[in-house]
């Protein structure tokens, strides 16, 4: 469930970082100061267009804006990348072992055939 108050607090914090008044933010987003005030007090949420503009203006993701707090994506991204690399290395090792066994068997069969035929 969306926590409007958390979203409002994030909007306040990000607006203040940019030294914007509610009036100025409203002008940028083409909404009234009262609309910005309602968002910040947690009475309602911005519409989709306003969320997109806020996200761009504040340089935050829509996810962060909607949940009302900044997310540190580096840990999640790093973990996903590490897991993907581990999985890729596992596949590479399995394929190397598989082709090594195939090569060994082919060489063994070749030498067996060579020695039996001579």
PDB file of C-alpha atoms in Angstrom:
ATOM      1  CA  UNK A   1       0.000   0.000   0.000  1.00  0.00           C
ATOM      2  CA  UNK A   2       1.223   3.465  -0.840  1.00  0.00           C
ATOM      3  CA  UNK A   3       2.270   5.659   2.037  1.00  0.00           C
ATOM      4  CA  UNK A   4       1.280   9.150   0.928  1.00  0.00           C
ATOM      5  CA  UNK A   5       3.000  10.753   3.913  1.00  0.00           C
ATOM      6  CA  UNK A   6       6.377   9.184   3.010  1.00  0.00           C
ATOM      7  CA  UNK A   7       5.974  10.365  -0.559  1.00  0.00           C
ATOM      8  CA  UNK A   8       5.137  13.838   0.731  1.00  0.00           C
ATOM      9  CA  UNK A   9       8.213  13.916   2.957  1.00  0.00           C
ATOM     10  CA  UNK A  10      10.401  12.884   0.025  1.00  0.00           C
ATOM     11  CA  UNK A  11       8.891  15.600  -2.179  1.00  0.00           C
ATOM     12  CA  UNK A  12       9.525  18.187   0.552  1.00  0.00           C
ATOM     13  CA  UNK A  13      13.134  17.065   1.014  1.00  0.00           C
ATOM     14  CA  UNK A  14      13.904  17.002  -2.707  1.00  0.00           C
ATOM     15  CA  UNK A  15      12.141  20.319  -3.334  1.00  0.00           C
ATOM     16  CA  UNK A  16      14.138  21.951  -0.542  1.00  0.00           C
ATOM     17  CA  UNK A  17      17.407  20.537  -1.910  1.00  0.00           C
ATOM     18  CA  UNK A  18      16.660  22.448  -5.114  1.00  0.00           C
ATOM     19  CA  UNK A  19      15.683  25.572  -3.135  1.00  0.00           C
ATOM     20  CA  UNK A  20      12.233  25.595  -4.713  1.00  0.00           C
ATOM     21  CA  UNK A  21       9.070  26.934  -3.147  1.00  0.00           C
ATOM     22  CA  UNK A  22       5.794  25.082  -3.493  1.00  0.00           C
ATOM     23  CA  UNK A  23       4.710  27.853  -5.847  1.00  0.00           C
ATOM     24  CA  UNK A  24       7.775  27.448  -8.084  1.00  0.00           C
ATOM     25  CA  UNK A  25       7.509  23.656  -8.113  1.00  0.00           C
ATOM     26  CA  UNK A  26       3.856  24.015  -9.073  1.00  0.00           C
ATOM     27  CA  UNK A  27       4.813  26.295 -11.975  1.00  0.00           C
ATOM     28  CA  UNK A  28       7.412  23.806 -13.204  1.00  0.00           C
ATOM     29  CA  UNK A  29       4.885  20.954 -13.062  1.00  0.00           C
ATOM     30  CA  UNK A  30       1.933  23.039 -14.330  1.00  0.00           C
ATOM     31  CA  UNK A  31      -0.074  22.452 -11.147  1.00  0.00           C
ATOM     32  CA  UNK A  32      -1.194  24.768  -8.365  1.00  0.00           C
ATOM     33  CA  UNK A  33       0.702  25.443  -5.171  1.00  0.00           C
ATOM     34  CA  UNK A  34      -2.250  23.869  -3.359  1.00  0.00           C
ATOM     35  CA  UNK A  35      -1.727  20.609  -5.279  1.00  0.00           C
ATOM     36  CA  UNK A  36       1.939  20.543  -4.234  1.00  0.00           C
ATOM     37  CA  UNK A  37       0.881  21.270  -0.648  1.00  0.00           C
ATOM     38  CA  UNK A  38      -1.571  18.344  -0.683  1.00  0.00           C
ATOM     39  CA  UNK A  39       1.147  15.995  -1.975  1.00  0.00           C
ATOM     40  CA  UNK A  40       3.572  17.134   0.693  1.00  0.00           C
ATOM     41  CA  UNK A  41       1.009  16.752   3.488  1.00  0.00           C
ATOM     42  CA  UNK A  42       0.204  13.234   2.286  1.00  0.00           C
ATOM     43  CA  UNK A  43      -3.400  14.016   1.414  1.00  0.00           C
ATOM     44  CA  UNK A  44      -3.100  12.796  -2.174  1.00  0.00           C
ATOM     45  CA  UNK A  45      -0.584  11.554  -4.714  1.00  0.00           C
ATOM     46  CA  UNK A  46       0.641  13.347  -7.834  1.00  0.00           C
ATOM     47  CA  UNK A  47      -0.854  12.135 -11.103  1.00  0.00           C
ATOM     48  CA  UNK A  48       1.270  10.042 -13.460  1.00  0.00           C
ATOM     49  CA  UNK A  49       2.523  12.991 -15.523  1.00  0.00           C
ATOM     50  CA  UNK A  50       3.532  14.867 -12.380  1.00  0.00           C
ATOM     51  CA  UNK A  51       5.293  11.759 -11.012  1.00  0.00           C
ATOM     52  CA  UNK A  52       7.320  11.499 -14.213  1.00  0.00           C
ATOM     53  CA  UNK A  53       8.258  15.174 -14.102  1.00  0.00           C
ATOM     54  CA  UNK A  54       9.124  14.981 -10.388  1.00  0.00           C
ATOM     55  CA  UNK A  55      11.256  11.912 -11.008  1.00  0.00           C
ATOM     56  CA  UNK A  56      13.183  13.701 -13.734  1.00  0.00           C
ATOM     57  CA  UNK A  57      13.462  16.973 -11.804  1.00  0.00           C
ATOM     58  CA  UNK A  58      14.682  15.282  -8.608  1.00  0.00           C
ATOM     59  CA  UNK A  59      16.860  12.732 -10.473  1.00  0.00           C
ATOM     60  CA  UNK A  60      15.237   9.806  -8.704  1.00  0.00           C
ATOM     61  CA  UNK A  61      13.488   6.725 -10.025  1.00  0.00           C
ATOM     62  CA  UNK A  62       9.737   6.351 -10.075  1.00  0.00           C
ATOM     63  CA  UNK A  63      10.126   3.465  -7.630  1.00  0.00           C
ATOM     64  CA  UNK A  64      11.873   5.721  -5.147  1.00  0.00           C
ATOM     65  CA  UNK A  65       9.282   8.430  -5.593  1.00  0.00           C
ATOM     66  CA  UNK A  66       6.335   6.089  -5.174  1.00  0.00           C
ATOM     67  CA  UNK A  67       7.689   4.348  -2.063  1.00  0.00           C
ATOM     68  CA  UNK A  68       8.792   7.677  -0.630  1.00  0.00           C
ATOM     69  CA  UNK A  69      12.474   7.019  -0.001  1.00  0.00           C
ATOM     70  CA  UNK A  70      15.736   6.725  -1.830  1.00  0.00           C
ATOM     71  CA  UNK A  71      16.886   3.217  -2.623  1.00  0.00           C
ATOM     72  CA  UNK A  72      20.508   2.194  -2.778  1.00  0.00           C
ATOM     73  CA  UNK A  73      20.335   0.129  -5.971  1.00  0.00           C
ATOM     74  CA  UNK A  74      24.053  -0.599  -6.121  1.00  0.00           C
ATOM     75  CA  UNK A  75      23.801  -3.507  -3.668  1.00  0.00           C
ATOM     76  CA  UNK A  76      20.913  -5.118  -5.517  1.00  0.00           C
ATOM     77  CA  UNK A  77      22.531  -4.543  -8.891  1.00  0.00           C
ATOM     78  CA  UNK A  78      25.880  -5.839  -7.671  1.00  0.00           C
ATOM     79  CA  UNK A  79      24.254  -8.936  -6.182  1.00  0.00           C
ATOM     80  CA  UNK A  80      22.346  -9.614  -9.388  1.00  0.00           C
ATOM     81  CA  UNK A  81      25.494  -9.166 -11.466  1.00  0.00           C
ATOM     82  CA  UNK A  82      27.534 -11.375  -9.141  1.00  0.00           C
ATOM     83  CA  UNK A  83      24.866 -14.088  -9.251  1.00  0.00           C
ATOM     84  CA  UNK A  84      24.730 -13.873 -13.050  1.00  0.00           C
ATOM     85  CA  UNK A  85      28.518 -14.149 -13.306  1.00  0.00           C
ATOM     86  CA  UNK A  86      28.567 -17.116 -10.938  1.00  0.00           C
ATOM     87  CA  UNK A  87      25.885 -18.830 -12.995  1.00  0.00           C
ATOM     88  CA  UNK A  88      27.789 -18.086 -16.201  1.00  0.00           C
ATOM     89  CA  UNK A  89      31.005 -19.491 -14.679  1.00  0.00           C
ATOM     90  CA  UNK A  90      29.172 -22.638 -13.553  1.00  0.00           C
ATOM     91  CA  UNK A  91      27.890 -23.181 -17.085  1.00  0.00           C
ATOM     92  CA  UNK A  92      31.356 -22.541 -18.499  1.00  0.00           C
ATOM     93  CA  UNK A  93      32.910 -25.083 -16.113  1.00  0.00           C
ATOM     94  CA  UNK A  94      30.276 -27.713 -16.893  1.00  0.00           C
ATOM     95  CA  UNK A  95      30.744 -27.202 -20.640  1.00  0.00           C
ATOM     96  CA  UNK A  96      34.531 -27.376 -20.277  1.00  0.00           C
ATOM     97  CA  UNK A  97      34.294 -30.648 -18.371  1.00  0.00           C
ATOM     98  CA  UNK A  98      31.790 -32.055 -20.868  1.00  0.00           C
ATOM     99  CA  UNK A  99      33.926 -31.199 -23.901  1.00  0.00           C
ATOM    100  CA  UNK A 100      37.068 -32.395 -22.112  1.00  0.00           C
ATOM    101  CA  UNK A 101      35.471 -35.802 -21.526  1.00  0.00           C
ATOM    102  CA  UNK A 102      34.293 -35.961 -25.154  1.00  0.00           C
ATOM    103  CA  UNK A 103      37.784 -35.074 -26.387  1.00  0.00           C
ATOM    104  CA  UNK A 104      39.373 -37.668 -24.082  1.00  0.00           C
ATOM    105  CA  UNK A 105      36.959 -40.368 -25.297  1.00  0.00           C
ATOM    106  CA  UNK A 106      37.592 -39.508 -28.944  1.00  0.00           C
ATOM    107  CA  UNK A 107      41.357 -39.644 -28.435  1.00  0.00           C
ATOM    108  CA  UNK A 108      41.033 -42.914 -26.511  1.00  0.00           C
ATOM    109  CA  UNK A 109      38.910 -44.453 -29.267  1.00  0.00           C
ATOM    110  CA  UNK A 110      41.334 -43.201 -31.932  1.00  0.00           C
ATOM    111  CA  UNK A 111      44.346 -44.748 -30.145  1.00  0.00           C
ATOM    112  CA  UNK A 112      42.466 -47.983 -29.511  1.00  0.00           C
ATOM    113  CA  UNK A 113      41.549 -48.218 -33.201  1.00  0.00           C
ATOM    114  CA  UNK A 114      45.102 -47.300 -34.252  1.00  0.00           C
ATOM    115  CA  UNK A 115      46.761 -49.925 -32.027  1.00  0.00           C
ATOM    116  CA  UNK A 116      44.208 -52.662 -32.845  1.00  0.00           C
ATOM    117  CA  UNK A 117      44.474 -52.104 -36.589  1.00  0.00           C
ATOM    118  CA  UNK A 118      48.300 -52.238 -36.533  1.00  0.00           C
TER     119      UNK A 118
END
